[in-house]
Amino acid sequence: MLGFVIQRLLQAFVVMLVISMLVFTGVYAVGNPIDVLISPDATQLIREQTIRAYGLDQPLWKQYLDFLGRLVRADFGRSFIFNMPVLDLIFSRLPATLELTLAAVLGATLLGVPLGMYAGYRPDGVAAKTIMAFSILGFSVPTFWIGLVLIFTFAVSLGWLPAGGRGATSTLFGVQWSFLTGDGLTHLLLPALNLSLFKFAMMVRLARAGTREIMLTDTVKFARAAGESEWTILSRHVLRLIAIPIVTVFGLEFGSTLAFAVVTETIFSWPGVGKLIIDSISTLDRPVMVAYLMLVAFFFIAINFTVDIAYAALDPRLRTRKAS
Amino acid sequence: MSALLEVSGLTTRFSTRAGVLNAVEDVSFTVDAGEIVGLVGESGSGKSVTGFSILGLIDPPGRIVSGSVKLDGRELVGLDHGALRSMRGREIAMVFQDPSATLNPVLTIGAQMQLAIAAHEKLSEQAAVARCVEVLNTVGIPDAAARIRAYPHQFSGGMRQRVAIAIALLNRPKLIICDEPTTALDVSIQAQILTEMKSLAARLGTAMIWISHDLATVSSVASRILVMYAGRLIESGPIADVLRTPRHPYTLGLLNSLPGIAEPGQDLVQIRGAMPSLIALPPGCAFQPRCGFARAECATRPELTVSGARGLRCHFPLAEAAE
């Protein structure tokens, strides 16, 4: 197990290094931030001073090495636009995205897996067919459109829920959270629903396919022959057996939503990192882009690692193989 | 004394897209308490479906269309789901062919055994564990108290099947349906399990229906044998009698194809042809197209005739001298 962890850490280090290189060169290739940073009518002198101040006069490799040097001290640089440390900027926005993502992915899983299992258990029933039809909808209708429809229906026409923003927040562990206040929850509901539809559809399909397959196995027949109830069979046997693909997709979806909840955050003006990255791209705020993309890579590595650990917890056969 | 299990006229029908077929047709037999009855036939002969029908575990599109299954005089066909569920495991249990497929790979065997106990009675954790250890000891798992926390893949094939048998024994059923429980095992382990199952049945007074395609296996455990062909019971009787003087040509064919009977170096005798599709059975005797003794009368269906301990479904039973 320790060997496994060390191996993964080394892998993670290499991946992060490669990502930093790609991201840095990639961002370098996109436009010149100087044009955005200073007004077009600034004097040539001011222009050159600014360029030098941001180190933009150096060749690419030099800039990259400087960047790496600062990185070792956990310094991602300062935002060109907000003029504050990039990490502070990102972490001030991250909780908003984190709670939105968690609400969406958890909601989709907690609702999607049981419904999917039911659809797989009674595949020919009316309920199963309704669930499946709904899941096709979740798959095929674009997120932004559903977001607009949700706002139009619940915020504009019915006036039940707010159309955007985070609402009132409350502090926990020194961070502002919306889900701790009633007002925050009403603000969270629509964007979370919007984000979760696609994931819900995916969870339904995964759980249904897994359940259909497992229900035909001898494991289920044997449990039935022992007199176990259908509920026991579904909750204790089937759920455990279909858990691995579900955990995998949960992790991947969690990571990608955390990183790219852009569309939903924009529609609902949710002040999360998705909106931050879009703004930083349009203002060519290089340090923010680089730091953010590296953070995303780091999230994925961390999530994949957690998922691998979860595999071992879920499937004892993997545990022994790793130990040997 | 009346029989423990009384199956009469059992017919299980599958309505599939390709057509309607009777996987089990008009099957009648009895099993006495503590008795081991062998149920023999080739693949698709309906022996497993018979087992599942007794347990009420036929999934759609299958359905028991007629007949009765009585356990201790109580009718099981037509019982509601709840009653059938509480009967399964507690009165009739079942063991399957491949233990690596029947045991849940992600639960410890202790957890699985406790689920099987919890299905029938509320025991304290401690009492449940004690029962598990006791039953594992009974089936010959060494160091049961520690092994209870092990997962199925940490057992050998033979040990896994013992665990499955232990689960079947947990609620002290009166009857265990063994569906080829030794087929997936090594030959040496097979013999071991066979002997132990036989002594278990004798010691605990548990009756067994031993389903197998392997005459040799069945003859070493069972006291009576039932031969099925194309969903129908075609011959039954005390095992020694049937093996010594088979009266149905199919049983004779089965016996002749045993490797032990052939001269060394000679080809094994085969039953020519293959079992007909259950959807398109020939009229009359189902074995008639493959039977060397078939005559015109075989186009009408023979009834099961019982004389003494032996039952037979054939117009022209082989004479005793045919051995």
XYZ file of C-alpha atoms in Angstrom:
647
model
C 0.000 0.000 0.000
C 2.814 2.415 0.913
C 4.625 1.544 -2.300
C 1.448 2.243 -4.188
C 1.102 5.667 -2.576
C 4.716 6.618 -3.254
C 4.429 5.491 -6.851
C 1.305 7.580 -7.308
C 2.923 10.630 -5.707
C 5.875 10.416 -8.101
C 3.484 10.037 -11.011
C 1.529 13.030 -9.787
C 4.699 15.108 -9.589
C 5.662 14.308 -13.176
C 2.131 14.974 -14.412
C 2.031 18.321 -12.650
C 5.376 19.329 -14.150
C 4.256 18.452 -17.664
C 0.934 20.226 -17.133
C 2.714 23.354 -15.915
C 4.834 23.372 -19.060
C 1.886 22.881 -21.386
C -0.256 25.425 -19.597
C 2.484 28.002 -19.454
C 3.360 27.781 -23.140
C -0.300 27.536 -24.078
C -1.256 30.662 -22.183
C 1.820 32.457 -23.528
C 0.596 31.802 -27.046
C -2.766 33.475 -26.408
C -2.602 37.218 -27.014
C -0.493 39.868 -25.344
C -1.728 40.928 -21.898
C 0.013 44.281 -22.203
C -2.631 45.414 -24.652
C -5.245 44.800 -21.988
C -3.211 46.005 -19.034
C -2.466 49.544 -20.101
C -4.501 52.047 -22.004
C -3.627 52.400 -25.696
C -2.627 56.033 -25.272
C 0.050 55.371 -22.616
C 3.542 56.595 -23.465
C 6.167 54.241 -24.808
C 8.082 54.660 -21.534
C 5.227 53.560 -19.323
C 4.588 50.691 -21.704
C 8.153 49.426 -21.417
C 8.222 49.877 -17.659
C 5.082 47.827 -17.299
C 6.408 45.117 -19.569
C 9.561 44.929 -17.493
C 7.651 45.010 -14.203
C 5.667 41.914 -15.195
C 8.750 40.204 -16.587
C 7.166 40.032 -20.036
C 10.386 41.141 -21.736
C 12.105 37.874 -20.826
C 12.206 34.902 -23.230
C 9.616 32.181 -22.635
C 11.988 29.688 -21.028
C 13.239 32.306 -18.611
C 9.723 33.305 -17.652
C 8.858 29.661 -17.119
C 11.872 29.015 -14.922
C 11.075 32.110 -12.856
C 7.551 30.814 -12.530
C 8.806 27.399 -11.363
C 11.163 29.099 -8.905
C 8.270 30.964 -7.341
C 6.118 27.880 -7.440
C 8.494 26.075 -5.110
C 7.608 28.712 -2.520
C 3.896 28.129 -3.295
C 3.776 31.538 -4.960
C 1.620 31.542 -8.092
C 2.151 35.255 -8.662
C -0.315 38.124 -8.552
C -3.318 38.653 -10.704
C -2.792 41.362 -13.339
C -6.354 42.536 -12.931
C -7.178 42.157 -9.238
C -3.621 42.860 -8.104
C -3.808 40.263 -5.371
C -2.100 36.864 -4.913
C -3.638 34.426 -7.373
C -4.059 31.658 -4.826
C -6.003 33.944 -2.479
C -8.157 35.011 -5.374
C -8.931 31.452 -6.439
C -9.522 30.201 -2.915
C -11.905 33.066 -2.249
C -14.017 31.828 -5.160
C -13.547 28.092 -4.732
C -16.048 27.477 -1.885
C -18.881 28.783 -4.038
C -18.044 26.338 -6.809
C -17.333 23.563 -4.358
C -20.740 23.717 -2.723
C -22.499 24.046 -6.056
C -20.639 21.062 -7.461
C -21.131 18.939 -4.368
C -24.834 19.719 -4.281
C -25.173 18.830 -7.964
C -23.095 15.637 -8.004
C -24.350 14.325 -4.653
C -27.953 15.110 -5.545
C -27.587 13.426 -8.917
C -26.041 10.318 -7.327
C -28.376 10.004 -4.356
C -31.392 10.330 -6.626
C -30.037 8.771 -9.808
C -28.622 5.546 -8.369
C -31.799 4.372 -6.570
C -33.992 5.315 -9.516
C -31.585 3.649 -11.924
C -31.492 0.518 -9.781
C -35.261 0.429 -9.745
C -35.349 0.855 -13.523
C -32.903 -2.033 -13.811
C -34.835 -4.159 -11.353
C -38.182 -3.760 -13.092
C -37.063 -2.852 -16.605
C -40.465 -3.397 -18.197
C -42.547 -1.326 -15.788
C -44.114 2.015 -16.573
C -42.033 3.689 -13.844
C -38.798 2.365 -15.363
C -39.765 3.603 -18.803
C -40.619 7.051 -17.387
C -37.289 7.245 -15.574
C -35.435 6.266 -18.724
C -37.297 8.785 -20.873
C -36.405 11.485 -18.376
C -32.768 10.433 -18.416
C -32.647 10.738 -22.207
C -33.901 14.279 -21.766
C -31.140 14.973 -19.245
C -28.569 13.659 -21.690
C -29.663 15.392 -24.816
C -30.902 18.854 -23.869
C -28.068 21.398 -23.554
C -27.290 22.721 -20.085
C -27.513 26.415 -20.928
C -30.967 25.989 -22.410
C -32.258 24.114 -19.372
C -30.721 26.820 -17.191
C -32.597 29.525 -19.059
C -35.829 27.545 -18.927
C -35.384 27.019 -15.170
C -34.828 30.753 -14.608
C -37.760 31.636 -16.803
C -40.082 29.194 -15.083
C -39.139 29.393 -11.414
C -37.684 32.879 -11.139
C -39.513 34.947 -13.743
C -42.927 33.352 -14.180
C -43.558 31.765 -10.804
C -41.241 33.994 -8.787
C -40.541 31.157 -6.341
C -36.760 31.163 -6.508
C -34.102 33.807 -7.100
C -32.560 33.970 -10.563
C -28.932 34.395 -9.590
C -26.253 35.160 -7.023
C -25.307 33.286 -3.880
C -27.736 34.912 -1.444
C -26.930 35.164 2.225
C -23.900 33.200 3.412
C -22.724 31.965 6.749
C -19.215 31.238 7.945
C -17.874 27.760 8.644
C -14.142 27.031 9.021
C -13.508 30.668 8.088
C -15.192 30.278 4.710
C -18.477 31.687 3.448
C -21.071 29.049 2.526
C -24.518 29.492 1.031
C -25.938 26.131 2.027
C -25.933 27.112 5.705
C -28.648 29.740 5.350
C -32.199 29.371 4.112
C -31.747 32.193 1.650
C -28.496 30.685 0.400
C -30.212 27.338 -0.126
C -32.919 28.880 -2.292
C -30.179 30.485 -4.363
C -28.306 27.194 -4.589
C -31.296 25.118 -5.699
C -31.705 26.201 -9.328
C -28.050 26.205 -10.407
C -27.478 22.882 -8.631
C -30.516 21.397 -10.354
C -29.292 22.701 -13.666
C -25.826 21.221 -13.191
C -27.092 17.908 -11.892
C -29.460 16.964 -14.723
C -26.803 15.534 -16.983
C -25.095 13.724 -14.111
C -28.430 12.412 -12.906
C -29.101 10.961 -16.346
C -25.690 9.328 -16.383
C -26.077 7.847 -12.895
C -29.504 6.459 -13.818
C -28.096 4.725 -16.885
C -25.069 3.354 -15.060
C -27.090 2.022 -12.149
C -29.717 0.546 -14.442
C -27.216 -1.261 -16.658
C -25.327 -2.603 -13.639
C -28.453 -3.747 -11.854
C -29.862 -5.500 -14.918
C -26.628 -7.397 -15.302
C -26.242 -8.330 -11.635
C -29.883 -9.408 -11.235
C -29.254 -12.248 -13.694
C -26.217 -13.629 -11.879
C -26.058 -16.683 -9.660
C -25.183 -14.426 -6.730
C -28.715 -13.039 -6.791
C -30.283 -16.465 -7.394
C -28.343 -17.885 -4.484
C -29.387 -15.027 -2.185
C -33.000 -15.580 -3.237
C -32.713 -19.302 -2.628
C -31.499 -18.476 0.888
C -34.739 -16.569 1.443
C -33.285 -13.065 1.429
C -35.787 -10.345 0.596
C -35.608 -8.402 -2.640
C -34.781 -5.286 -0.608
C -31.823 -7.017 1.056
C -30.647 -8.275 -2.299
C -30.774 -4.825 -3.881
C -29.376 -2.861 -0.969
C -26.742 -5.286 0.276
C -25.675 -7.306 -2.753
C -26.455 -5.366 -5.934
C -25.523 -1.906 -4.675
C -22.129 -3.150 -3.525
C -21.531 -4.920 -6.812
C -22.347 -1.921 -9.019
C -20.495 0.555 -6.796
C -17.198 0.638 -8.681
C -18.349 2.206 -11.961
C -20.554 4.568 -9.973
C -17.678 5.753 -7.810
C -15.523 6.209 -10.912
C -18.081 8.374 -12.642
C -18.786 10.218 -9.418
C -15.109 11.166 -9.155
C -14.735 12.183 -12.776
C -17.930 14.198 -12.744
C -16.994 15.861 -9.488
C -13.639 16.897 -10.921
C -14.889 18.127 -14.251
C -17.800 20.016 -12.711
C -15.562 21.643 -10.160
C -13.313 22.775 -12.979
C -15.823 23.624 -15.650
C -19.129 24.671 -14.108
C -18.635 27.721 -16.288
C -21.902 27.706 -18.198
C -24.127 27.301 -15.179
C -22.136 29.782 -13.110
C -22.397 32.335 -15.867
C -26.140 31.890 -16.391
C -26.906 32.083 -12.684
C -24.176 34.668 -11.990
C -22.789 32.300 -9.378
C -19.503 33.850 -8.168
C -17.415 30.698 -8.463
C -14.109 29.801 -10.112
C -15.818 29.022 -13.421
C -16.755 32.646 -13.819
C -13.310 33.677 -12.616
C -11.543 31.666 -15.308
C -13.812 32.983 -18.069
C -13.158 36.544 -16.903
C -9.422 35.917 -16.650
C -9.337 34.541 -20.194
C -11.129 37.557 -21.605
C -8.744 39.917 -19.757
C -5.687 37.727 -20.491
C -4.920 37.508 -16.768
C -2.130 34.973 -17.281
C -1.235 34.155 -13.649
C -4.872 33.348 -12.873
C -5.227 31.130 -15.941
C -2.020 29.235 -15.232
C -2.724 28.779 -11.551
C -6.294 27.754 -12.200
C -5.460 25.174 -14.837
C -2.768 23.702 -12.626
C -5.217 23.569 -9.764
C -7.661 21.695 -11.997
C -4.960 19.190 -12.901
C -4.189 18.812 -9.234
C -7.874 18.208 -8.436
C -8.072 15.460 -11.022
C -4.971 13.769 -9.700
C -6.289 13.986 -6.149
C -9.733 12.707 -7.162
C -8.331 9.827 -9.196
C -6.175 8.872 -6.267
C -9.166 8.941 -3.927
C -11.166 6.867 -6.392
C -8.394 4.277 -6.518
C -8.372 4.087 -2.741
C -12.154 3.739 -2.832
C -11.832 0.818 -5.279
C -9.709 -1.045 -2.800
C -12.258 -0.349 -0.086
C -15.121 -1.523 -2.306
C -13.554 -4.571 -3.892
C -11.519 -6.831 -1.618
C -10.062 -8.625 -4.644
C -8.117 -5.481 -5.567
C -6.816 -5.163 -2.029
C -5.028 -8.485 -2.056
C -3.579 -7.965 -5.483
C -2.030 -4.706 -4.398
C -0.671 -6.188 -1.194
C 1.053 -9.039 -2.991
C -45.121 -42.044 6.915
C -45.892 -39.599 4.120
C -43.078 -38.143 2.035
C -41.275 -34.919 2.941
C -41.630 -33.521 -0.552
C -44.360 -34.504 -2.935
C -44.188 -33.188 -6.472
C -47.048 -34.152 -8.715
C -47.889 -33.225 -12.267
C -45.510 -30.250 -12.135
C -45.459 -28.353 -15.428
C -43.379 -25.200 -15.896
C -43.911 -23.313 -19.112
C -41.828 -20.608 -20.763
C -43.569 -18.330 -23.225
C -40.732 -16.936 -25.293
C -40.724 -14.985 -28.519
C -39.654 -18.117 -30.375
C -42.576 -20.108 -29.009
C -44.076 -21.765 -25.982
C -42.197 -24.610 -24.364
C -42.634 -26.800 -21.335
C -39.242 -26.902 -19.666
C -40.774 -29.235 -17.099
C -43.787 -31.326 -18.068
C -45.937 -33.457 -15.836
C -43.141 -34.335 -13.418
C -44.081 -36.301 -10.312
C -41.843 -37.707 -7.619
C -41.408 -37.793 -3.878
C -38.489 -37.304 -1.527
C -38.515 -38.824 1.960
C -36.996 -37.124 4.977
C -33.233 -37.627 5.034
C -33.203 -39.258 1.636
C -30.852 -38.319 -1.219
C -32.530 -38.468 -4.608
C -30.522 -38.055 -7.779
C -32.027 -36.134 -10.687
C -30.171 -36.923 -13.906
C -30.428 -35.638 -17.436
C -28.455 -33.823 -20.087
C -28.313 -30.046 -20.495
C -31.746 -28.630 -21.174
C -33.577 -31.663 -19.871
C -35.318 -29.513 -17.262
C -33.586 -30.729 -14.126
C -32.516 -27.290 -12.908
C -35.880 -25.775 -13.791
C -37.467 -28.516 -11.682
C -35.299 -27.393 -8.769
C -36.179 -23.741 -9.238
C -39.871 -24.604 -9.621
C -39.860 -26.322 -6.247
C -38.410 -23.175 -4.688
C -40.880 -20.944 -6.517
C -37.978 -19.157 -8.200
C -39.157 -19.213 -11.801
C -38.723 -15.788 -13.383
C -40.930 -14.535 -16.205
C -41.399 -15.494 -18.999
C -41.479 -18.800 -17.094
C -44.462 -19.896 -15.020
C -45.670 -22.975 -13.196
C -48.854 -23.716 -15.116
C -50.042 -26.808 -13.292
C -49.177 -29.414 -10.734
C -48.419 -29.241 -7.080
C -45.399 -29.182 -4.809
C -46.140 -30.220 -1.255
C -43.653 -29.927 1.568
C -44.774 -31.799 4.682
C -48.247 -31.743 3.214
C -48.260 -27.973 2.694
C -48.892 -26.772 -0.847
C -46.134 -24.469 -2.129
C -47.441 -23.710 -5.618
C -49.522 -20.550 -5.493
C -48.136 -19.276 -2.179
C -47.635 -15.504 -2.116
C -44.178 -13.971 -2.426
C -43.699 -13.392 1.288
C -44.610 -16.940 2.270
C -42.402 -18.397 -0.459
C -39.514 -16.184 0.584
C -39.692 -17.241 4.198
C -39.918 -20.887 3.106
C -36.748 -20.592 1.008
C -33.599 -21.193 2.957
C -35.500 -22.169 6.077
C -37.303 -25.256 4.742
C -35.776 -25.816 1.325
C -32.348 -24.457 0.466
C -30.358 -24.646 -2.732
C -26.684 -24.961 -3.631
C -25.471 -24.055 -7.110
C -22.838 -25.263 -9.482
C -20.137 -22.596 -9.377
C -19.368 -21.195 -5.920
C -17.239 -18.388 -7.352
C -20.353 -17.123 -9.117
C -22.825 -17.669 -6.281
C -20.937 -16.058 -3.426
C -20.832 -12.275 -3.460
C -17.181 -11.359 -4.114
C -17.318 -8.038 -2.254
C -18.791 -9.250 1.041
C -17.009 -11.314 3.678
C -18.423 -14.787 4.023
C -19.481 -13.858 7.540
C -21.501 -10.924 6.218
C -23.160 -13.135 3.628
C -23.987 -15.797 6.171
C -25.473 -13.200 8.490
C -27.682 -11.905 5.681
C -28.957 -15.442 5.173
C -29.683 -15.790 8.900
C -31.271 -12.338 9.147
C -33.659 -13.335 6.372
C -35.350 -15.718 8.795
C -34.719 -14.779 12.373
C -33.528 -11.888 14.480
C -30.386 -13.007 16.256
C -27.913 -10.919 18.179
C -24.662 -10.320 16.341
C -22.959 -12.644 18.775
C -25.440 -15.479 18.371
C -25.354 -15.100 14.601
C -21.574 -15.294 14.503
C -21.670 -18.338 16.775
C -24.137 -20.034 14.430
C -21.941 -19.224 11.404
C -18.834 -20.647 13.059
C -20.720 -23.757 14.113
C -22.030 -24.420 10.600
C -18.649 -23.701 9.005
C -17.153 -26.264 11.377
C -19.839 -28.720 10.331
C -18.880 -28.445 6.665
C -15.195 -28.814 7.501
C -13.762 -25.294 7.221
C -10.733 -25.152 9.492
C -10.245 -22.148 11.768
C -13.791 -20.971 11.078
C -13.821 -18.218 13.709
C -11.049 -16.372 11.875
C -12.071 -17.310 8.342
C -15.435 -15.681 8.815
C -13.806 -12.349 8.060
C -12.311 -13.615 4.804
C -13.661 -12.905 1.325
C -14.686 -15.629 -1.125
C -11.601 -15.156 -3.300
C -9.415 -16.037 -0.340
C -10.779 -19.586 -0.365
C -9.955 -22.432 -2.729
C -12.688 -23.719 -5.028
C -13.550 -26.633 -2.792
C -13.588 -24.474 0.331
C -15.787 -21.924 -1.429
C -18.323 -24.615 -2.213
C -18.239 -25.688 1.442
C -19.039 -22.090 2.372
C -21.972 -22.115 -0.049
C -23.157 -25.398 1.465
C -22.766 -23.874 4.924
C -25.009 -20.969 3.868
C -27.591 -23.477 2.659
C -27.392 -25.295 5.997
C -27.580 -22.136 8.147
C -31.316 -22.198 8.746
C -31.473 -25.988 9.134
C -33.625 -26.733 6.095
C -35.318 -30.090 5.691
C -34.346 -30.330 2.060
C -31.401 -29.048 0.040
C -31.554 -28.918 -3.728
C -27.996 -29.428 -4.968
C -27.684 -28.225 -8.554
C -24.464 -29.832 -9.795
C -22.524 -28.657 -6.740
C -19.398 -30.619 -7.631
C -19.265 -30.042 -11.387
C -17.021 -26.982 -11.171
C -14.546 -28.640 -8.802
C -11.404 -30.724 -9.227
C -12.047 -34.432 -9.372
C -10.250 -35.115 -6.088
C -12.211 -32.359 -4.322
C -15.407 -33.661 -5.932
C -15.028 -37.009 -4.255
C -14.347 -35.340 -0.906
C -17.401 -33.102 -1.099
C -19.575 -35.994 -2.251
C -18.611 -38.120 0.715
C -19.081 -35.266 3.136
C -22.446 -34.243 1.748
C -23.601 -37.815 2.085
C -22.524 -38.042 5.698
C -23.953 -34.587 6.404
C -27.313 -35.685 5.074
C -27.185 -38.781 7.256
C -26.021 -36.887 10.346
C -28.391 -33.925 10.111
C -31.305 -35.843 8.615
C -31.433 -33.385 5.723
C -32.959 -34.662 2.510
C -31.302 -33.767 -0.779
C -32.207 -33.614 -4.417
C -28.932 -34.084 -6.226
C -29.156 -32.638 -9.727
C -26.415 -33.734 -12.107
C -25.686 -34.771 -15.655
C -23.107 -37.157 -14.275
C -24.469 -40.632 -13.567
C -21.304 -41.659 -11.752
C -21.575 -38.806 -9.248
C -25.236 -39.390 -8.639
C -24.765 -43.111 -8.159
C -22.230 -42.452 -5.419
C -24.526 -40.268 -3.303
C -28.135 -40.999 -4.120
C -30.287 -43.886 -3.015
C -32.909 -43.249 -5.658
C -32.585 -41.841 -9.146
C -34.868 -39.864 -11.439
C -33.976 -39.622 -15.124
C -35.288 -36.655 -17.097
C -35.403 -36.187 -20.820
C -36.819 -33.154 -22.653
C -38.614 -31.903 -19.563
C -40.237 -35.230 -18.751
C -39.432 -37.793 -16.131
C -38.784 -40.991 -18.043
C -37.483 -43.435 -15.477
C -37.152 -43.590 -11.719
C -36.301 -46.148 -9.095
C -33.779 -47.282 -6.496
C -30.371 -46.469 -7.867
C -28.949 -49.987 -7.843
C -31.964 -51.397 -9.679
C -31.976 -48.706 -12.333
C -28.260 -49.009 -12.956
C -28.390 -52.795 -13.086
C -31.533 -53.121 -15.175
C -32.365 -49.879 -16.984
C -35.780 -50.185 -18.593
C -35.860 -47.033 -20.666
C -33.683 -47.038 -23.806
C -32.431 -43.538 -22.918
C -31.207 -44.658 -19.499
C -29.497 -47.582 -21.157
C -27.858 -45.168 -23.593
C -26.627 -43.009 -20.735
C -25.166 -46.011 -18.962
C -23.498 -47.330 -22.102
C -21.820 -43.986 -22.700
C -20.077 -44.088 -19.310
C -16.307 -44.419 -19.785
C -16.140 -47.123 -17.126
C -18.221 -49.466 -19.205
C -16.380 -49.237 -22.514
C -13.499 -51.559 -23.326
C -10.229 -49.641 -22.954
C -9.082 -48.410 -26.359
C -12.583 -48.594 -27.836
C -14.646 -45.541 -28.732
C -17.314 -44.645 -26.190
C -20.827 -45.581 -27.158
C -22.915 -42.526 -27.965
C -26.603 -41.868 -28.048
C -26.988 -40.835 -31.653
C -28.547 -37.485 -32.487
C -29.228 -34.619 -30.113
C -32.055 -33.720 -27.780
C -34.862 -32.104 -29.796
C -35.708 -28.451 -29.268
C -38.353 -28.146 -26.561
C -40.303 -25.803 -28.830
C -40.634 -28.444 -31.517
C -40.898 -31.747 -29.677
C -41.910 -34.734 -31.770
C -45.417 -35.971 -31.043
C -45.484 -38.927 -28.732
C -42.328 -40.086 -27.011
C -39.718 -37.301 -26.996
C -36.882 -39.823 -27.292
C -38.408 -41.688 -30.227
C -36.295 -40.039 -33.013
C -33.100 -41.198 -31.287
C -34.370 -44.528 -30.027
C -33.141 -47.746 -31.587
C -36.214 -49.603 -30.367
C -38.855 -47.172 -31.629
C -41.933 -48.581 -33.308
C -45.124 -47.069 -34.709
C -46.794 -46.885 -31.302
C -44.080 -44.528 -30.091
C -45.819 -41.711 -31.970
C -48.362 -41.593 -29.150
C -47.186 -40.255 -25.858
C -46.352 -42.906 -23.247
C -47.675 -42.314 -19.727
C -45.631 -42.719 -16.580
C -46.333 -46.176 -15.250
C -45.359 -47.136 -11.750
C -44.734 -50.659 -10.590
C -43.371 -51.063 -7.111
C -40.500 -48.673 -6.507
C -39.890 -48.066 -10.192
C -41.489 -45.622 -12.589
C -41.177 -45.659 -16.355
C -42.406 -43.690 -19.350
C -41.960 -46.012 -22.318
C -44.165 -48.192 -24.575
C -41.546 -50.867 -24.969
C -39.523 -51.121 -21.794
C -36.356 -53.088 -22.125
C -36.687 -56.605 -20.805
C -34.765 -57.513 -17.705
C -32.655 -59.738 -19.919
C -31.465 -56.778 -21.950
C -28.670 -56.148 -19.522
